[in-house]
Coordinates of C-alpha atoms in Angstrom, one line a residue:
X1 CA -17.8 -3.7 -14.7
X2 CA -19.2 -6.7 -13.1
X3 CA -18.9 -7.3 -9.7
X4 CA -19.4 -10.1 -7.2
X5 CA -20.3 -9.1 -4.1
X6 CA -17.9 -11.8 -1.8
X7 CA -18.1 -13.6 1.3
X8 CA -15.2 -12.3 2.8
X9 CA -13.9 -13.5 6.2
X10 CA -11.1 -10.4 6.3
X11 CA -13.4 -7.7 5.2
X12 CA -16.2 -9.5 7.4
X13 CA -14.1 -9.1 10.4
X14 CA -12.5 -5.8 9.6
X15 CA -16.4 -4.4 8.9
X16 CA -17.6 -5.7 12.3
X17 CA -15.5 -3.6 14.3
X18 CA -16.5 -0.8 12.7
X19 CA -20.6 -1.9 13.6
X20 CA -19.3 -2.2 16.7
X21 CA -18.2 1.4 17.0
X22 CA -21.2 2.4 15.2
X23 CA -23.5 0.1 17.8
X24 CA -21.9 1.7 20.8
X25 CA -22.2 5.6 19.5
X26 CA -25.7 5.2 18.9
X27 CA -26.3 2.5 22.0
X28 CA -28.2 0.5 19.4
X29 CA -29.0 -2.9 19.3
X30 CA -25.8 -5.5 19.2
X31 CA -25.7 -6.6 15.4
X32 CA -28.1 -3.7 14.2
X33 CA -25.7 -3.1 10.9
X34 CA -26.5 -5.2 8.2
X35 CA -22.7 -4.8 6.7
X36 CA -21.0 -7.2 8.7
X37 CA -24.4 -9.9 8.3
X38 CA -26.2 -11.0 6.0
X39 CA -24.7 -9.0 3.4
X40 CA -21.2 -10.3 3.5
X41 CA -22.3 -13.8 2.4
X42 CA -24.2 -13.2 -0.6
X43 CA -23.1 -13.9 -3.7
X44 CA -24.9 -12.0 -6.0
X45 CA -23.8 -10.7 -9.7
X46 CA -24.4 -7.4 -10.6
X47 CA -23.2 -5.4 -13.6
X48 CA -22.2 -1.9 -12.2
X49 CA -21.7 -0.7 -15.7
X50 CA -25.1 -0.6 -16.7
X51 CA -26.3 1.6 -14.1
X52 CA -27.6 4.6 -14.6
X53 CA -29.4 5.4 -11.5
X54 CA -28.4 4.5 -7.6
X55 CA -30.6 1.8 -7.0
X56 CA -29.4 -1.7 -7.3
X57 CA -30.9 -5.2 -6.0
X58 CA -29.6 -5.0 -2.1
X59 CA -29.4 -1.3 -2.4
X60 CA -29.7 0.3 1.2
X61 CA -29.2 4.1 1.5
X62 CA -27.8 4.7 4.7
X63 CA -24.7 3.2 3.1
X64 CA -24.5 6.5 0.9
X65 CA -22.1 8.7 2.5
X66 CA -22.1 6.9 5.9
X67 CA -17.9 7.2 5.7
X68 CA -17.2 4.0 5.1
X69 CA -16.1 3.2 1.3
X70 CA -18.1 0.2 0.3
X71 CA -16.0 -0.9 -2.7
X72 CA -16.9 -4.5 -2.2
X73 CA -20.5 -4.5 -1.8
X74 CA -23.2 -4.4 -4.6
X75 CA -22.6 -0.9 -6.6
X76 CA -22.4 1.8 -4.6
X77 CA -18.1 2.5 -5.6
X78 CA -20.1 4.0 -9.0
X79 CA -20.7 7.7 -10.9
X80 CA -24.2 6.8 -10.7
X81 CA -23.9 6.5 -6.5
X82 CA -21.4 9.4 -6.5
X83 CA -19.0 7.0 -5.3
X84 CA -20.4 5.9 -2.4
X85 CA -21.5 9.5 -1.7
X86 CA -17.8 10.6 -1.6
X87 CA -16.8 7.9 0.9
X88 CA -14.7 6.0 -2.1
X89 CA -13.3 9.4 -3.6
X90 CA -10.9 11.5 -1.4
X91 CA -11.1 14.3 -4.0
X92 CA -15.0 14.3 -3.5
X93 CA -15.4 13.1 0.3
X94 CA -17.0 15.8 2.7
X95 CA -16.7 14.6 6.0
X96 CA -19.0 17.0 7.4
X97 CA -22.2 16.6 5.5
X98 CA -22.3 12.7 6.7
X99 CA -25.2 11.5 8.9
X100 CA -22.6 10.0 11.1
X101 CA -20.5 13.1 11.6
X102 CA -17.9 11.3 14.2
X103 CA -16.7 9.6 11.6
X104 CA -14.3 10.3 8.8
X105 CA -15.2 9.8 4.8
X106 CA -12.9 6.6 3.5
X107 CA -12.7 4.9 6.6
X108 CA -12.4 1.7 5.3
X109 CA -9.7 3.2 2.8
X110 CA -10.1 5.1 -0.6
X111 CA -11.0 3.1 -3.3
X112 CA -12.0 5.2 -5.7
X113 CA -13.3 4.3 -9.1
X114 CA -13.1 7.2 -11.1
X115 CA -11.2 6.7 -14.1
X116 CA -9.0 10.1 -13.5
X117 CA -8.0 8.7 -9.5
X118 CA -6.9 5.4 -11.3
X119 CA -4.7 7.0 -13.7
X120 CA -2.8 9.0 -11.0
X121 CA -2.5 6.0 -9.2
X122 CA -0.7 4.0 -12.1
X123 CA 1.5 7.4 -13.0
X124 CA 3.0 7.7 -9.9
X125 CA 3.7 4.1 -9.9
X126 CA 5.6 4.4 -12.9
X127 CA 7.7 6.7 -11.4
X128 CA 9.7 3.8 -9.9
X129 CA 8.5 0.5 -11.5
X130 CA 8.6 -0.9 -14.8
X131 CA 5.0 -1.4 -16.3
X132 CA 5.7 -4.9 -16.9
X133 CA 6.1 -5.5 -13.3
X134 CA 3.1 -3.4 -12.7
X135 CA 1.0 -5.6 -14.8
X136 CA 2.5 -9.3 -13.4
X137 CA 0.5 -10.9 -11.2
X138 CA 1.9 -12.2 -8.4
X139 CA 4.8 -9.1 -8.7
X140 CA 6.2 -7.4 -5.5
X141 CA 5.3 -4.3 -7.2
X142 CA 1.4 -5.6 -8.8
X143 CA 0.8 -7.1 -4.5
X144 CA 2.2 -3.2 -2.9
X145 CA 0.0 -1.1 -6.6
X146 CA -2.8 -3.3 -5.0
X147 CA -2.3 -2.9 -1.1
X148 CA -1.9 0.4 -2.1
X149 CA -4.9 1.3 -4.0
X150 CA -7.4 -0.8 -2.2
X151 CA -6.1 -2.1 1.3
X152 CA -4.5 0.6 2.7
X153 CA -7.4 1.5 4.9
X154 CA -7.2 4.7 7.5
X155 CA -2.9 5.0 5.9
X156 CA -4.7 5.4 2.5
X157 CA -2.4 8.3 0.5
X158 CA -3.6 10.6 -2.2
X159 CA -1.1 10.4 -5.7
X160 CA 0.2 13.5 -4.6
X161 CA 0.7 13.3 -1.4
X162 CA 4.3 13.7 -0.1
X163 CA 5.0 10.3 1.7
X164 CA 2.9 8.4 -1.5
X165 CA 6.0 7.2 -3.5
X166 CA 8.1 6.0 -0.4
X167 CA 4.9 4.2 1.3
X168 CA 4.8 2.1 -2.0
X169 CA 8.4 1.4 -2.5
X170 CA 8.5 0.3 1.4
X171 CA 5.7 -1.9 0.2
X172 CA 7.0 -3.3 -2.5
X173 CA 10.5 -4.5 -0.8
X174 CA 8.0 -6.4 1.8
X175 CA 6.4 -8.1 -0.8
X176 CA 9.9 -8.8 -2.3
X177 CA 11.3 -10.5 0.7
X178 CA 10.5 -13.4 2.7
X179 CA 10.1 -12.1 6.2
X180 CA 12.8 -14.3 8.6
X181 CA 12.7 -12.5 11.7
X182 CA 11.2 -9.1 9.9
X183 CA 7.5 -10.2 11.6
X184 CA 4.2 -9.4 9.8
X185 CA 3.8 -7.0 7.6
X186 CA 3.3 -3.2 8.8
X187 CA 0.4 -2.4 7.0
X188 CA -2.4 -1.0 9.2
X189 CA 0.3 1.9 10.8
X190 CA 2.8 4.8 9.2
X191 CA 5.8 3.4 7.8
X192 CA 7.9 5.2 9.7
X193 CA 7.1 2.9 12.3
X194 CA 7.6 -0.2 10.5
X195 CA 10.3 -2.3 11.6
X196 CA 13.8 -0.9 10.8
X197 CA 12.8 2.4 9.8
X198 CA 14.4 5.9 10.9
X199 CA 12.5 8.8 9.6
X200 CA 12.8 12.6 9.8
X201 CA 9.9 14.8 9.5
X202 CA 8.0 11.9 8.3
X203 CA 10.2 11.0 5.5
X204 CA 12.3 7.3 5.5
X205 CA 16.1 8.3 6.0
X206 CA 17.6 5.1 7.1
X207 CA 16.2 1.3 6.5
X208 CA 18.4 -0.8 9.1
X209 CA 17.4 -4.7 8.3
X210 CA 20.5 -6.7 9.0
X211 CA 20.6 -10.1 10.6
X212 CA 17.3 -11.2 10.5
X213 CA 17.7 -14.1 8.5
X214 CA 15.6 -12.7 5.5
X215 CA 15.4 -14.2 1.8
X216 CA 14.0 -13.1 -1.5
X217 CA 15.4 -10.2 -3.6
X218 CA 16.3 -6.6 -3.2
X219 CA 14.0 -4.2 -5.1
X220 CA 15.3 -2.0 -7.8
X221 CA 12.6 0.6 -5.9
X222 CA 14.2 0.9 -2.9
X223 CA 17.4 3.1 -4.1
X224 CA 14.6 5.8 -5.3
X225 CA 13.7 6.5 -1.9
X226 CA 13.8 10.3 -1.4
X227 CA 16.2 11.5 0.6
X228 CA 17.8 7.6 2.0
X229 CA 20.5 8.2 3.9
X230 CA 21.5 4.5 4.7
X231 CA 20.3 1.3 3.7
X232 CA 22.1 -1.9 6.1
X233 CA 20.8 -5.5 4.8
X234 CA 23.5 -7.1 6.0
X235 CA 23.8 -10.5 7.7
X236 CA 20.8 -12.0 5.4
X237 CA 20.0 -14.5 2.5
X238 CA 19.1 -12.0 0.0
X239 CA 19.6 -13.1 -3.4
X240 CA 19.5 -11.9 -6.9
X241 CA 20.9 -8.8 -8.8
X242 CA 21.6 -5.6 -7.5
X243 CA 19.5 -3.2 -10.1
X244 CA 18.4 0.5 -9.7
X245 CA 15.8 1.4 -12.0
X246 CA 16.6 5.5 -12.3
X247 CA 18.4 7.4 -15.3
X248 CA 19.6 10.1 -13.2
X249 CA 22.0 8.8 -9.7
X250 CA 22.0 12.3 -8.6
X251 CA 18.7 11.9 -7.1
X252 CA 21.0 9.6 -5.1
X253 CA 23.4 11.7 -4.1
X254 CA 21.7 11.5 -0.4
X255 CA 22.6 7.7 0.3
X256 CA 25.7 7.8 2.5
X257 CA 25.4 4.2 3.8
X258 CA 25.5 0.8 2.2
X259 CA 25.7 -2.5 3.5
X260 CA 24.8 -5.5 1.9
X261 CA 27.2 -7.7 3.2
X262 CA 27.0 -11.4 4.0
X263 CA 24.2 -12.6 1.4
X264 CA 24.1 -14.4 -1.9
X265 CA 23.4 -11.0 -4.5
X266 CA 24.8 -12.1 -7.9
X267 CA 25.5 -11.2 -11.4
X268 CA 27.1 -8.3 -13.0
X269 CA 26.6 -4.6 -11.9
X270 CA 25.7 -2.5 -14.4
X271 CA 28.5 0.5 -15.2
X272 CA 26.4 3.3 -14.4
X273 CA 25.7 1.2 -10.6
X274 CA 28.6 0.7 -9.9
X275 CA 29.9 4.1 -10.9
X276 CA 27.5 5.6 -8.3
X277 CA 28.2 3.1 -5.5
X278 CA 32.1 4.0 -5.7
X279 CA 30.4 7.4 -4.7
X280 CA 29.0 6.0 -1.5
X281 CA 31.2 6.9 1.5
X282 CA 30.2 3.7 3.5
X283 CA 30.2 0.9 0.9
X284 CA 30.3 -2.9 1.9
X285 CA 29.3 -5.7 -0.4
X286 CA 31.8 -8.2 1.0
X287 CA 30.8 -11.8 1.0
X288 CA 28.3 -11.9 -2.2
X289 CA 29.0 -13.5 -5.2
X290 CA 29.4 -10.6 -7.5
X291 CA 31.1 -11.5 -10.4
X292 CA 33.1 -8.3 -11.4
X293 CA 33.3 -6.3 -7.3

């Protein structure tokens, strides 16, 4: 595994208010961390996979377990560092054995590199998406797998964590749409908050995202929601097929609601679909351009 360390402005930014925090606990110096200096601009190759001890050119130790995951810098997100002394690893993080102990291990986000986090990452993935959409770059579902495993910062979700699958599959219908009056994406706060979002005891029951003048496609994800309720998209320019990608419609037996009015979906519904939609007490697909509803 080589890895560059980059000069990124986001992460730049991002890592400067937390030396800010860290500058005011301690009442040191303005600018005392090196994370959010010098370091963020080099641009040095290292080959992570060759190292067998935790020492590294640019090594510094206090990054070791400080709380903050430094997955982007040098080679510290390795066995050989302990994975950033836990801080990259929420299986192995110990809050309280860090120097810092006001703050919280994965601060910046959880991006372990232990082959075995990985793997539950990808399985639970493939709960709800195809691995060929998985694997396309550029996919709704490759942008939410990497928002999810990498970007998700203090929101960061263990595999199997309760809210894990519908925090991915809100993800991946963001990434499927153009926004239109939706605003910016919801990233950095629970989903239940995001725009349009009812929830009960923390899990989604109704996504209400009519009239707001959004394109792109519907994702088959977003009918494997756990316990949905009602889903209005109404009033949009949503375009494509309508698809579900489940064997089993019982595990949409909760879905009570559906509106899709007034867009552009197309094509044919599949008979096992459409057999479950006629189940749907509130159905309205009116002004689409179905070819056989």
């Amino acid at each position: 595994m080589s890895v560059l360390i980059p000069a990124s402005y986001v992460l730049a930014h991002e890592t400067l208010q937390v030396d800010k925090k860290i500058d005011n606990r301690f009442n040191r110096k303005k600018g005392a961390n090196l994370r959010s200096r010098e370091l963020r601009n080099l641009d040095v190759e290292l080959d992570c996979a060759e190292i067998k001890e935790c020492d590294f050119s640019g090594f510094d130790e206090s990054f070791i377990g400080d709380g903050w995951c430094d997955w982007d810098i040098g080679c510290y997100n390795t066995a050989a560092c302990g994975f950033d002394g836990g801080d990259c690893c929420k299986e192995s993080c110990e809050a309280s054995t860090h120097k810092n102990k006001w703050l919280t291990c994965g601060m910046g986000g959880y991006v372990c590199m232990q082959e075995k986090s990985l793997d539950s990452y990808s399985t639970m993935f493939e709960i709800v998406s195809s691995e060929s959409d998985l694997a396309e770059e550029g996919s709704a579902q490759y942008a939410a797998a990497m928002f999810i495993k990498f970007e998700d910062g203090d929101h960061a979700l263990s595999p199997d964590d309760d809210r894990f699958l519908q925090r991915y599959i809100m993800s991946v219908f963001y990434f499927s749409i153009s926004n239109g009056k939706y605003g910016t994406f919801q990233g950095a706060s629970h989903e239940c908050k995001w725009p349009g979002v009812t929830c009960s005891n923390k899990k989604i029951r109704e996504i209400k995202l009519d009239n707001l003048q959004m394109t792109g496609s519907i994702p088959a994800e977003i009918f494997s929601i756990p316990g949905l309720e009602s889903l209005d998209l109404s009033h949009n320019d949503l375009s494509g097929e309508l698809r579900a990608n489940i064997d089993d419609y019982d595990q949409l037996a909760s879905l009570q609601l559906l509106n899709l009015s007034y867009n552009n979906l197309s094509g044919e519904i599949s008979d096992g679909v459409l057999d479950y939609l006629n189940e749907i007490d509130d159905l309205n697909l009116k002004s689409n351009n179905f070819t056989d509803v």
